[in-house]
Short mmCIF file of N, CA and C in Angstrom, two decimals:
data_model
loop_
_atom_site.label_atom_id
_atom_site.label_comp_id
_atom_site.label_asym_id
_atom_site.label_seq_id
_atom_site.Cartn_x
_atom_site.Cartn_y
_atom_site.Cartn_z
N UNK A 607 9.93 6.44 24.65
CA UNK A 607 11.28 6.61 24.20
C UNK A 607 12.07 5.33 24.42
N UNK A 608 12.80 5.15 23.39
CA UNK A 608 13.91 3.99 23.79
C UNK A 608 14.79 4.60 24.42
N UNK A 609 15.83 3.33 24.38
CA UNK A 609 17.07 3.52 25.89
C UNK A 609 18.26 2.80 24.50
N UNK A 610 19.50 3.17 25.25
CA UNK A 610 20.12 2.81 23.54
C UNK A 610 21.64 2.98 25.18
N UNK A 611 21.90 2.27 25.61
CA UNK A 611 23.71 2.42 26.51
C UNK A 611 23.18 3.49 27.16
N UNK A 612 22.15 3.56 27.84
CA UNK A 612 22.01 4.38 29.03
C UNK A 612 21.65 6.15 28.45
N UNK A 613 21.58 6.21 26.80
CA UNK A 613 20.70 7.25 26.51
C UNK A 613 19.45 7.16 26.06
N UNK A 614 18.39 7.87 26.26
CA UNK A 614 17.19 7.77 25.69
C UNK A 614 17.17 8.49 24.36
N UNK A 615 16.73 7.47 23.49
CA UNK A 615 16.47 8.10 21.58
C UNK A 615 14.63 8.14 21.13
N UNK A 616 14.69 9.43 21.15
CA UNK A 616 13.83 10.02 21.05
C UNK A 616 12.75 8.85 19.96
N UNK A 617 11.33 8.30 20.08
CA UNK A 617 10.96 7.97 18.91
C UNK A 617 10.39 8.74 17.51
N UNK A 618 10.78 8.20 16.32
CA UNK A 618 10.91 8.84 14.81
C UNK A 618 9.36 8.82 14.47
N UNK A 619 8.56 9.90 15.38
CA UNK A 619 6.98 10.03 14.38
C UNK A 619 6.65 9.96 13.23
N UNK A 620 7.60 10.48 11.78
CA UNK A 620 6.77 10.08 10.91
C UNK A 620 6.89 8.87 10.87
N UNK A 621 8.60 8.10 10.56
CA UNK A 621 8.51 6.97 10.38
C UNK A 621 7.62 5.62 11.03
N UNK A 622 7.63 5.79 12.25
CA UNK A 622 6.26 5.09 12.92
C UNK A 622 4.65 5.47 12.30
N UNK A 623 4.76 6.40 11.89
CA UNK A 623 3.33 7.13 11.41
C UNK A 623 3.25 6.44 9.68
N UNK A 624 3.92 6.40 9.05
CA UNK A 624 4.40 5.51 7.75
C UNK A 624 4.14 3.83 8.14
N UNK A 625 4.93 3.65 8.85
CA UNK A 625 4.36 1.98 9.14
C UNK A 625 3.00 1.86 9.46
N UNK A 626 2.46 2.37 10.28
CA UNK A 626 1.02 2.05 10.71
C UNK A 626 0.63 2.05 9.71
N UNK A 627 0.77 3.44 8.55
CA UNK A 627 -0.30 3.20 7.57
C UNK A 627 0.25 2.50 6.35
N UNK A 628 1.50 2.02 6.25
CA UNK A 628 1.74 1.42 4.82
C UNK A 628 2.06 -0.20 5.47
N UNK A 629 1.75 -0.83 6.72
CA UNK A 629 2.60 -1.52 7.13
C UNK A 629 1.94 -2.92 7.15
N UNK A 630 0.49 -2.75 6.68
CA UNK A 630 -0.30 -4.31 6.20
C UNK A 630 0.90 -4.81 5.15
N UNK A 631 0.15 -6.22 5.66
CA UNK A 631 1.32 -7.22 4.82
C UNK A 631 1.40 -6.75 3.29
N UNK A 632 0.16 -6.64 2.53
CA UNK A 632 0.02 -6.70 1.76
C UNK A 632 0.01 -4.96 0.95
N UNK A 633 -0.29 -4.07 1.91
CA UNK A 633 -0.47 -2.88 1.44
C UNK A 633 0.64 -2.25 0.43
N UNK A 634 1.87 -2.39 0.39
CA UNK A 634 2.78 -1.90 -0.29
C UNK A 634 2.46 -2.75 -2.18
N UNK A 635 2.53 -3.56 -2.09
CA UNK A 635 1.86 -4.67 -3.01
C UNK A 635 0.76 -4.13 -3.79
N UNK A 636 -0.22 -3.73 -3.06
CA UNK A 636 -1.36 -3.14 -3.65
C UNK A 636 -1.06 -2.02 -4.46
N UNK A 637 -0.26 -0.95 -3.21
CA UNK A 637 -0.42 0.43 -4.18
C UNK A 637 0.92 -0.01 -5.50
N UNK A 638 1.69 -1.18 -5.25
CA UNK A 638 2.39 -0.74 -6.96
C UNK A 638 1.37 -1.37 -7.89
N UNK A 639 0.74 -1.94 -7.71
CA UNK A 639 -0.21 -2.57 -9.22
C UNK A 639 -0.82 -1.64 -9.46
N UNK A 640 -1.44 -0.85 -8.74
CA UNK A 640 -2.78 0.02 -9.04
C UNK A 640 -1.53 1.50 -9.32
N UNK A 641 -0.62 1.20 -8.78
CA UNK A 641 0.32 2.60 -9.25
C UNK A 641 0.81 2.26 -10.46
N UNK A 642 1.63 0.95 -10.78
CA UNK A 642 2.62 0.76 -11.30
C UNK A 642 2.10 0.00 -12.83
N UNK A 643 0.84 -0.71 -12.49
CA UNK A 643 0.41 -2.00 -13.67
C UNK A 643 -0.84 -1.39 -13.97
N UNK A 644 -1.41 -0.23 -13.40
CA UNK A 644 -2.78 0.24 -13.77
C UNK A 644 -3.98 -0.86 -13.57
N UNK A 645 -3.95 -1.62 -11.95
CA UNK A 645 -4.86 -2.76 -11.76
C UNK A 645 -5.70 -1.74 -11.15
N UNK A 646 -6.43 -1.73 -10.95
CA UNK A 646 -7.86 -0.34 -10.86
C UNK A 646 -8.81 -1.49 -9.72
N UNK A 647 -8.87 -2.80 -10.29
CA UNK A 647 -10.44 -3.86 -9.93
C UNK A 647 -9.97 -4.66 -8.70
N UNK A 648 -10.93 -4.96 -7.54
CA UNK A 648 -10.77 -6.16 -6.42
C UNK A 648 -10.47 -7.10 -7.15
N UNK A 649 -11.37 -7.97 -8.16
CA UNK A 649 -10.69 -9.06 -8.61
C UNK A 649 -9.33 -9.03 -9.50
N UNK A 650 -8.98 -8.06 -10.49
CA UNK A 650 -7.70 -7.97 -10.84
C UNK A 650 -6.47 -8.09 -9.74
N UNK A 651 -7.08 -7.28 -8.53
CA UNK A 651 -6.12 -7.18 -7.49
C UNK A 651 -5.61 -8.63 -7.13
N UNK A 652 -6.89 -9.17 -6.70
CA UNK A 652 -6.87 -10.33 -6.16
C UNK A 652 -6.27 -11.57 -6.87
N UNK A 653 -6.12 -11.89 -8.53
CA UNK A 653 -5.35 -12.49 -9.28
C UNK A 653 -4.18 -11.98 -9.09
N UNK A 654 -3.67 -10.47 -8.98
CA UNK A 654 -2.41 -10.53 -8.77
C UNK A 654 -1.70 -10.78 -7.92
N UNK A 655 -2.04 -10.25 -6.62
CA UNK A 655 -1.24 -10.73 -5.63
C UNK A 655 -1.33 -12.19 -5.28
N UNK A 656 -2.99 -13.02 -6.09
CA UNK A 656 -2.75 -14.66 -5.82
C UNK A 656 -3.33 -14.99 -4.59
N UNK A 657 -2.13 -15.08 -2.79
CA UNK A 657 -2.85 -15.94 -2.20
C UNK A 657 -3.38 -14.78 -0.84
N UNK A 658 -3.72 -13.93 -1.51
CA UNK A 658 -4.96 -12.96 -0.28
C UNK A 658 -5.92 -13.22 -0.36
N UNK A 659 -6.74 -12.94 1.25
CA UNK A 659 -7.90 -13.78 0.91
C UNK A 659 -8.92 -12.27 0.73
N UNK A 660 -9.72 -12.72 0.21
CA UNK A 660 -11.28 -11.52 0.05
C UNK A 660 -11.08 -10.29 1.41
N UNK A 661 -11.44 -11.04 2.46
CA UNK A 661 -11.43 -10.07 3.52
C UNK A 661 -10.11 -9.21 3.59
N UNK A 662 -9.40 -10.00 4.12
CA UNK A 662 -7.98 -9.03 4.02
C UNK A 662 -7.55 -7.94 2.92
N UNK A 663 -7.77 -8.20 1.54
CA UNK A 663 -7.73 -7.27 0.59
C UNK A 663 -8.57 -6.35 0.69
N UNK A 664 -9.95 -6.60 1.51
CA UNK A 664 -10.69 -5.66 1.35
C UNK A 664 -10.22 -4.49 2.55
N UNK A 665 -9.78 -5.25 3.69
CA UNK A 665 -9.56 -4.68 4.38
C UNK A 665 -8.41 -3.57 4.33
N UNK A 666 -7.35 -4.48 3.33
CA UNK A 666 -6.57 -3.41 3.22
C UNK A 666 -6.45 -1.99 2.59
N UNK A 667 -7.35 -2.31 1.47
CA UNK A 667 -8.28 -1.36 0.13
C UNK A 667 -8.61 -0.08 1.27
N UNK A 668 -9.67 -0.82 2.12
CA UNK A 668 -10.35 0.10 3.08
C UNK A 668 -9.40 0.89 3.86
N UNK A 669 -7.73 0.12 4.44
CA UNK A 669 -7.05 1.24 5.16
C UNK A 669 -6.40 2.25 4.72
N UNK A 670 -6.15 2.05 3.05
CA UNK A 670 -5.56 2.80 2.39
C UNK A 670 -5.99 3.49 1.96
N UNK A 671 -7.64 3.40 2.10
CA UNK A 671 -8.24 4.67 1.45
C UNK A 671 -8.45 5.70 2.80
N UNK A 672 -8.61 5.31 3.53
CA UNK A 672 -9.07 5.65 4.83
C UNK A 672 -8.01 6.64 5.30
N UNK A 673 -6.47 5.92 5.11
CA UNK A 673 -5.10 6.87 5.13
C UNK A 673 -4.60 7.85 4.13
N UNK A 674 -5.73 8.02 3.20
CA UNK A 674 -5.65 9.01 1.66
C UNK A 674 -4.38 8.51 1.11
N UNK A 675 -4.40 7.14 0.56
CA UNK A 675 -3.41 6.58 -0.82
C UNK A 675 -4.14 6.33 -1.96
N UNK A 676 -5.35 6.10 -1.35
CA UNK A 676 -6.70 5.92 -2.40
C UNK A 676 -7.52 6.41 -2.27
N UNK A 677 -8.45 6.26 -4.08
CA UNK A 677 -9.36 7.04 -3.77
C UNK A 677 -10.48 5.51 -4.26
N UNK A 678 -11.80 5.62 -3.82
CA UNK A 678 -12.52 4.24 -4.01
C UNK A 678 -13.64 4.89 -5.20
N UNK A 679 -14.06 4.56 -5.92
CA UNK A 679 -15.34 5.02 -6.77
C UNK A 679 -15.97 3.96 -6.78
N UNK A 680 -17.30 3.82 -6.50
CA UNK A 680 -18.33 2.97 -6.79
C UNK A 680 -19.64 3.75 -7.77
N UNK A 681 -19.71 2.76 -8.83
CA UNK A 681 -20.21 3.02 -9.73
C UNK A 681 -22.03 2.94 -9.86
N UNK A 682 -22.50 2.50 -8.46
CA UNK A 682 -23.35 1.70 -8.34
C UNK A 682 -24.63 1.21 -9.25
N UNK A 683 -23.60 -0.14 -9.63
CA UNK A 683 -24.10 -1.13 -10.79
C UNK A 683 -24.47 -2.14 -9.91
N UNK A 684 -25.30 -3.06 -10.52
CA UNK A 684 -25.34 -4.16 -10.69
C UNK A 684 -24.91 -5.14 -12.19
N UNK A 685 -23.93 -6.27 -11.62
CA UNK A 685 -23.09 -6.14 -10.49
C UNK A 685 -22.72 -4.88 -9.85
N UNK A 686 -22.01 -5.23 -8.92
CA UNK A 686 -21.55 -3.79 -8.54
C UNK A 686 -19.89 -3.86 -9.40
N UNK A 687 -19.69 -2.69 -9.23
CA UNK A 687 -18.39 -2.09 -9.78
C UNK A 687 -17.76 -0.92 -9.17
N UNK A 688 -16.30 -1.37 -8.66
CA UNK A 688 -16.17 -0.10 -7.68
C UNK A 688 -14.30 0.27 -8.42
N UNK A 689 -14.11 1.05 -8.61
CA UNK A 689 -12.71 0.99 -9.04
C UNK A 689 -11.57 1.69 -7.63
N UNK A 690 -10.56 1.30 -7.94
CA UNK A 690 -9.21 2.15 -6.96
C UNK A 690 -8.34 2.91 -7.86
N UNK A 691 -7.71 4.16 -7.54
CA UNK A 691 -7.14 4.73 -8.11
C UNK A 691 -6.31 5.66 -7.02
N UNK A 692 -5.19 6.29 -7.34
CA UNK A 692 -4.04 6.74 -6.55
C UNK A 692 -4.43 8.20 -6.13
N UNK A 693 -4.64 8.59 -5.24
CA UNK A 693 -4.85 10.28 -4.65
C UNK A 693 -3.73 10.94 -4.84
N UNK A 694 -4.06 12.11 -4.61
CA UNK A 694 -2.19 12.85 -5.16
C UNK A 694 -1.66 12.04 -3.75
N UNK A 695 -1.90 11.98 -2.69
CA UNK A 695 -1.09 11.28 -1.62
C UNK A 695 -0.40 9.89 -2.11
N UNK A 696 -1.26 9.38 -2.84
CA UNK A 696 -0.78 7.73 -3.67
C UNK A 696 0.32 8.28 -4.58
N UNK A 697 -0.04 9.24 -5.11
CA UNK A 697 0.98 9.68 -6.17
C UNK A 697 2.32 10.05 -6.10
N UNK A 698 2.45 10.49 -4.33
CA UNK A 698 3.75 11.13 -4.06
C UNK A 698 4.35 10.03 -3.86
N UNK A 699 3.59 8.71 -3.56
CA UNK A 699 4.42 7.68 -2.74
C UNK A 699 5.06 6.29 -4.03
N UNK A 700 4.73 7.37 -5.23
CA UNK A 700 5.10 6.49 -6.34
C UNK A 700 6.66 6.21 -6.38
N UNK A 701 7.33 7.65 -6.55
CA UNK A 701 8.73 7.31 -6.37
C UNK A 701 9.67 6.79 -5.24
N UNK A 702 9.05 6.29 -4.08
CA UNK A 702 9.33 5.42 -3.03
C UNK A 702 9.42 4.02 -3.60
N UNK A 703 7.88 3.75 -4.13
CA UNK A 703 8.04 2.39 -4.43
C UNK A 703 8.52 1.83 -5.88
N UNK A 704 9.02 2.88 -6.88
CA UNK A 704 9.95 2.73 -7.60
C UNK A 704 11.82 2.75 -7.57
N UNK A 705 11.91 3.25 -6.24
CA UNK A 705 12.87 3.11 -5.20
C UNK A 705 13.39 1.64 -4.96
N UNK A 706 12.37 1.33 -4.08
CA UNK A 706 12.11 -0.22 -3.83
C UNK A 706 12.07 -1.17 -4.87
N UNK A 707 11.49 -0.70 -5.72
CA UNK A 707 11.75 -2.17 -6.90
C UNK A 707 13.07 -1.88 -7.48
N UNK A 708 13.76 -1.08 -7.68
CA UNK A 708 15.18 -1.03 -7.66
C UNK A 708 15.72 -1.46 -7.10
N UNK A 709 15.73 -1.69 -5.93
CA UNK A 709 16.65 -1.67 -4.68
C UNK A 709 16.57 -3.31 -4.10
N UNK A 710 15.44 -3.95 -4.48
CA UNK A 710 15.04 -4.91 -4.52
C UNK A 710 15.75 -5.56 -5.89
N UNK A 711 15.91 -5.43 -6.75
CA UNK A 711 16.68 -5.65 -7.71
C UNK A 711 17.71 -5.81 -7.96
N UNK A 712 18.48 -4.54 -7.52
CA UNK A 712 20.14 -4.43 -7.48
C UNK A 712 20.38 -4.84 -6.14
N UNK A 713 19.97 -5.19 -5.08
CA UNK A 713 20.43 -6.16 -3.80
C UNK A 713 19.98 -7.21 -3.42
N UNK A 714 19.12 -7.56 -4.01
CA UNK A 714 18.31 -9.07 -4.01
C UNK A 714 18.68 -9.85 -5.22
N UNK A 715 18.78 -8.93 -6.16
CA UNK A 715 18.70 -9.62 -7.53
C UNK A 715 17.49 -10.22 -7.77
N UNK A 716 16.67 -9.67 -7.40
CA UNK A 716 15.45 -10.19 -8.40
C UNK A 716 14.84 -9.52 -9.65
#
């Protein structure tokens, strides 16, 4: 618990429970392409966001599926071919991050 002028404030579980799992640098990033631009592929991913490196994207792929935002399909090809796509859990968290690109917009101005 925190301390706030000599009261203790209780800590906010989900919201702490939300960061852990949305709170990679890059994770919010991910789920709007694959939500928002229909990027499905590691390498599409990886052109879009630019300067992530292999591991880290993968890693993050892996926490988000792991936290049900994704779902992973591997096709097993050679090459291989594995696609990402949004779980209904990815799905609820669409209008959050259409939130955010608003909000990012009308107070950033970008």
């Amino acid at each position: 618990m925190a301390q706030r002028r000599g009261e203790e404030i209780e800590r906010c579980r989900s919201v702490s429970t939300i960061q852990r799992m949305i709170g990679g640098k890059w994770k919010i990033e991910i789920l709007f392409y694959i939500a928002l631009k229909d990027v499905r592929h590691f390498g599409q991913l990886r052109r879009c966001i630019g300067n992530i490196s292999e591991s880290t994207l993968s890693k993050q792929l892996k926490e988000l599926v792991e936290d049900g935002f994704l779902a992973r399909t591997d096709f097993g090809e050679v090459p291989p071919r594995v696609e990402y796509a949004l779980t209904p859990r990815g799905e609820s968290f669409v209008p959050i991050l259409l939130a955010m690109k608003r909000w990012g917009e009308t107070e950033l101005g970008l």
